Structures are given as C-alpha cells and as structure tokens.
PDB file of C-alpha atoms in Angstrom:
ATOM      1  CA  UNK A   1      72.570   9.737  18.342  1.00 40.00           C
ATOM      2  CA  UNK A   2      69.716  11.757  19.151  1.00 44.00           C
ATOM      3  CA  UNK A   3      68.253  11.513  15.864  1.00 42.00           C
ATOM      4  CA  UNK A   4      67.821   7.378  16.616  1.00 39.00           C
ATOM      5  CA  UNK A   5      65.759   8.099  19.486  1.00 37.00           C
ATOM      6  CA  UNK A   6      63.398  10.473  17.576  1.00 37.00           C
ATOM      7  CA  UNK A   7      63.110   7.491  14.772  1.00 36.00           C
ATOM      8  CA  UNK A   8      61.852   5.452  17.791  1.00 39.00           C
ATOM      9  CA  UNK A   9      59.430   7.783  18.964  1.00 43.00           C
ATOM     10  CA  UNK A  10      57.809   8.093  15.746  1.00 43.00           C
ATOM     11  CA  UNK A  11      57.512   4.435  15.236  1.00 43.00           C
ATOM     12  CA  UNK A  12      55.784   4.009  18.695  1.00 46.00           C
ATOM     13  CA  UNK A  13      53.861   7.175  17.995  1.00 60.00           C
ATOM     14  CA  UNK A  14      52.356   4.871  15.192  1.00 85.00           C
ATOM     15  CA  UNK A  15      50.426   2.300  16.814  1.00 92.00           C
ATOM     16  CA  UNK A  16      48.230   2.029  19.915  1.00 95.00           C
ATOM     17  CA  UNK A  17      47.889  -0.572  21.869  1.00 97.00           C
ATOM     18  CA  UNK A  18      44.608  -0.976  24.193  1.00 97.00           C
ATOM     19  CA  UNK A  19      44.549  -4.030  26.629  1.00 97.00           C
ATOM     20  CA  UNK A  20      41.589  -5.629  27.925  1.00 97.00           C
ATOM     21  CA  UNK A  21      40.767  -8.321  30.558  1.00 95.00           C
ATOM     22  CA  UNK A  22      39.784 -10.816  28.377  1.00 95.00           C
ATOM     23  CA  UNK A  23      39.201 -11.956  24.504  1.00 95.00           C
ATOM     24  CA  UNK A  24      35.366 -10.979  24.757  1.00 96.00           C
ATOM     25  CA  UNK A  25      36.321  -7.246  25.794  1.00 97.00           C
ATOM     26  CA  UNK A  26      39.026  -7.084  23.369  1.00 97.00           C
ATOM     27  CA  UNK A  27      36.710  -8.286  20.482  1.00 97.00           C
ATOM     28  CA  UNK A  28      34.325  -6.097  21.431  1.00 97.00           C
ATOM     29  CA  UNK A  29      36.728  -3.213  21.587  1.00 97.00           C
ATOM     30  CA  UNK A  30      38.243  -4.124  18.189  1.00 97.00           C
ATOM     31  CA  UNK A  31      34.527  -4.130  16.651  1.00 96.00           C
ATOM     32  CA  UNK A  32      33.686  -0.777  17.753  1.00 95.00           C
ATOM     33  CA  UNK A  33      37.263   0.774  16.890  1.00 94.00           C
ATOM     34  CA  UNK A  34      36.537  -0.593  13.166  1.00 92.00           C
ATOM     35  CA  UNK A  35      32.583   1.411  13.812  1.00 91.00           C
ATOM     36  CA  UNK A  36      34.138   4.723  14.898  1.00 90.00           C
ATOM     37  CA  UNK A  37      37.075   5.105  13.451  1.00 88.00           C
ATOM     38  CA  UNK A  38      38.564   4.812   9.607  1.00 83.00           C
ATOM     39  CA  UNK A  39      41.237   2.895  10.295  1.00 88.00           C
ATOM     40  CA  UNK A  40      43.658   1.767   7.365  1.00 85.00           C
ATOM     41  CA  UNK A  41      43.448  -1.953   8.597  1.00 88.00           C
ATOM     42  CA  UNK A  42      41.635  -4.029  11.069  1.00 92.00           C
ATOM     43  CA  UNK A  43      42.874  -3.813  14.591  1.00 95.00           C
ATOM     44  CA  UNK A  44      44.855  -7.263  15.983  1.00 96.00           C
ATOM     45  CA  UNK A  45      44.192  -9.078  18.378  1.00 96.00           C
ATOM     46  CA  UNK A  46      47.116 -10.490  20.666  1.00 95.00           C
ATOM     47  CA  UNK A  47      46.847 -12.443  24.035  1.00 94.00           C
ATOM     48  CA  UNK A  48      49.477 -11.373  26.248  1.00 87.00           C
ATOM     49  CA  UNK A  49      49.739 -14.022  29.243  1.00 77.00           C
ATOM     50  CA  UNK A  50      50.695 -12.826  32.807  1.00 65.00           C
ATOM     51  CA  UNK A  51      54.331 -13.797  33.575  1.00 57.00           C
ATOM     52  CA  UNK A  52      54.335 -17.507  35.015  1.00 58.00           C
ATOM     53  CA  UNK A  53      51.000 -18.036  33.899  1.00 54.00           C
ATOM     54  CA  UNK A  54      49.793 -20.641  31.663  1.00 58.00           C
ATOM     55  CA  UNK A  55      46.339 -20.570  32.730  1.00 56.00           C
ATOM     56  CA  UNK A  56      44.393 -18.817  29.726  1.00 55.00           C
ATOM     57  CA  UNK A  57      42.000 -16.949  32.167  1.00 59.00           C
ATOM     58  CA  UNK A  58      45.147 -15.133  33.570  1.00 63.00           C
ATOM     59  CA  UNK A  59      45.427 -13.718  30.137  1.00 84.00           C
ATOM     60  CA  UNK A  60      45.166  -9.884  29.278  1.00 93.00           C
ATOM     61  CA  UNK A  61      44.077  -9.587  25.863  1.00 96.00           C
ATOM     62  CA  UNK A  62      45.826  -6.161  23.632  1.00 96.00           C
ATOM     63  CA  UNK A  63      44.109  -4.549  20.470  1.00 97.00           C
ATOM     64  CA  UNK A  64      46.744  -3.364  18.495  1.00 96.00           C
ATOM     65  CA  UNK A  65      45.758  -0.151  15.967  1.00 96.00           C
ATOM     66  CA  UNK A  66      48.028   1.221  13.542  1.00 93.00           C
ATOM     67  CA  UNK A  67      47.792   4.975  13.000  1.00 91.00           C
ATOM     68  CA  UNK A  68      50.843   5.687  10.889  1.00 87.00           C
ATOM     69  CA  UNK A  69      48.824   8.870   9.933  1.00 85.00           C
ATOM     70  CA  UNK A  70      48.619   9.869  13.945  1.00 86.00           C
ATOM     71  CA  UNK A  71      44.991  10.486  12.826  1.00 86.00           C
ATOM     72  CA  UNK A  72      43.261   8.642  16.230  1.00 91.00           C
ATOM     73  CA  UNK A  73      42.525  10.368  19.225  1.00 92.00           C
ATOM     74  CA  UNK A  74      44.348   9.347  22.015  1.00 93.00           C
ATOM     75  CA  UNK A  75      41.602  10.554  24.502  1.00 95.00           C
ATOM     76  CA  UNK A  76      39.045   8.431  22.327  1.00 95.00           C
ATOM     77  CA  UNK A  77      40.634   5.386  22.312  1.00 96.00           C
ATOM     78  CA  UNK A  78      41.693   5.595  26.204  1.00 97.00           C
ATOM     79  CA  UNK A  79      37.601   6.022  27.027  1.00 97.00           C
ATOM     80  CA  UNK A  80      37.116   3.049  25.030  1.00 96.00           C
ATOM     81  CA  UNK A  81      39.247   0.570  26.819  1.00 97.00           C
ATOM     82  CA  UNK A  82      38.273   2.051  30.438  1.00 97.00           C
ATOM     83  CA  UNK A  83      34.925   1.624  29.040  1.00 97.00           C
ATOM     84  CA  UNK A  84      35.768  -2.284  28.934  1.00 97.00           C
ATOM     85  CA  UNK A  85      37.851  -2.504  31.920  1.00 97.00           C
ATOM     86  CA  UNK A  86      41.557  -2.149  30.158  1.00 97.00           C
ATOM     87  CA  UNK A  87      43.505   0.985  29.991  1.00 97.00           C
ATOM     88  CA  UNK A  88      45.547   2.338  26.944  1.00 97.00           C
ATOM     89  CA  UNK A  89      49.191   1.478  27.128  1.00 95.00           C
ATOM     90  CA  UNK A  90      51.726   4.563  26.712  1.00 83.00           C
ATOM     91  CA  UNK A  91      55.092   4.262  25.265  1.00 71.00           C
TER      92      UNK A  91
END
C-alpha cells in the first residue's frame, strides 16, 4: 500500500497550517498572507481550544492556507507566524 501513503502526503503537502496565540495574531497573520502572497482563496480561520479548556483565552488560533499548487514558501510562511508568536505546524 505504499502508493496510499504517498496520496496522503500530497494532500498534507497541500495546505499549511500556521497557529497563533490568539484571534488578533491570527487575523493579522491571515491579512498579511492575503498582502504577500497570491493565494487561490482567503486563508481560514479556526480556533483550536487547549484540551480541557473551555476558557476562550486558552485558545490557540490556526490560519489554514491552501497551496494545492505547492507554490508558498515554507520558510516565508514559518517567519510570519514566529513573527506573531505561533510557529508553522509540520505534517
């Protein structure tokens, strides 16, 4: 089944996902990724509580960008979301 497993990596290949310490960061993020980057469609925004939290200040916030053409810079998009505190999440 190796052939599954490759499928899989080039569906995860296709979308980044930056999280961020809060909504403001991630907005911000999202704004700027729309400024620098052509991107197909608008980056989403997702909050992403802490396990056995329900307090919404104990939330991380994740942008999510497609890149189904693997056109974004990895490198790029990691600087941005140390730039606001968050980290880029890898597969």
């Amino acid at each position: 089944m190796p052939g599954r497993f490759r499928h899989n990596g080039a569906v995860s290949d296709a979308r980044h996902v930056l999280v961020l310490p809060d909504r403001d960061a991630a907005e911000q993020v999202a704004e700027e990724l729309a400024d620098t980057f052509a991107l197909p469609q608008e980056p989403q925004l997702v909050r992403d509580a802490l396990a056995g939290e329900d307090d919404a200040e104990d939330a991380q916030w994740l942008v999510v960008v497609e890149d189904t053409e693997g056109l974004l810079d990895e490198t790029r998009l990691e600087a941005l979301a140390t730039g606001h505190e968050g980290w880029l999440e890898r597969p």
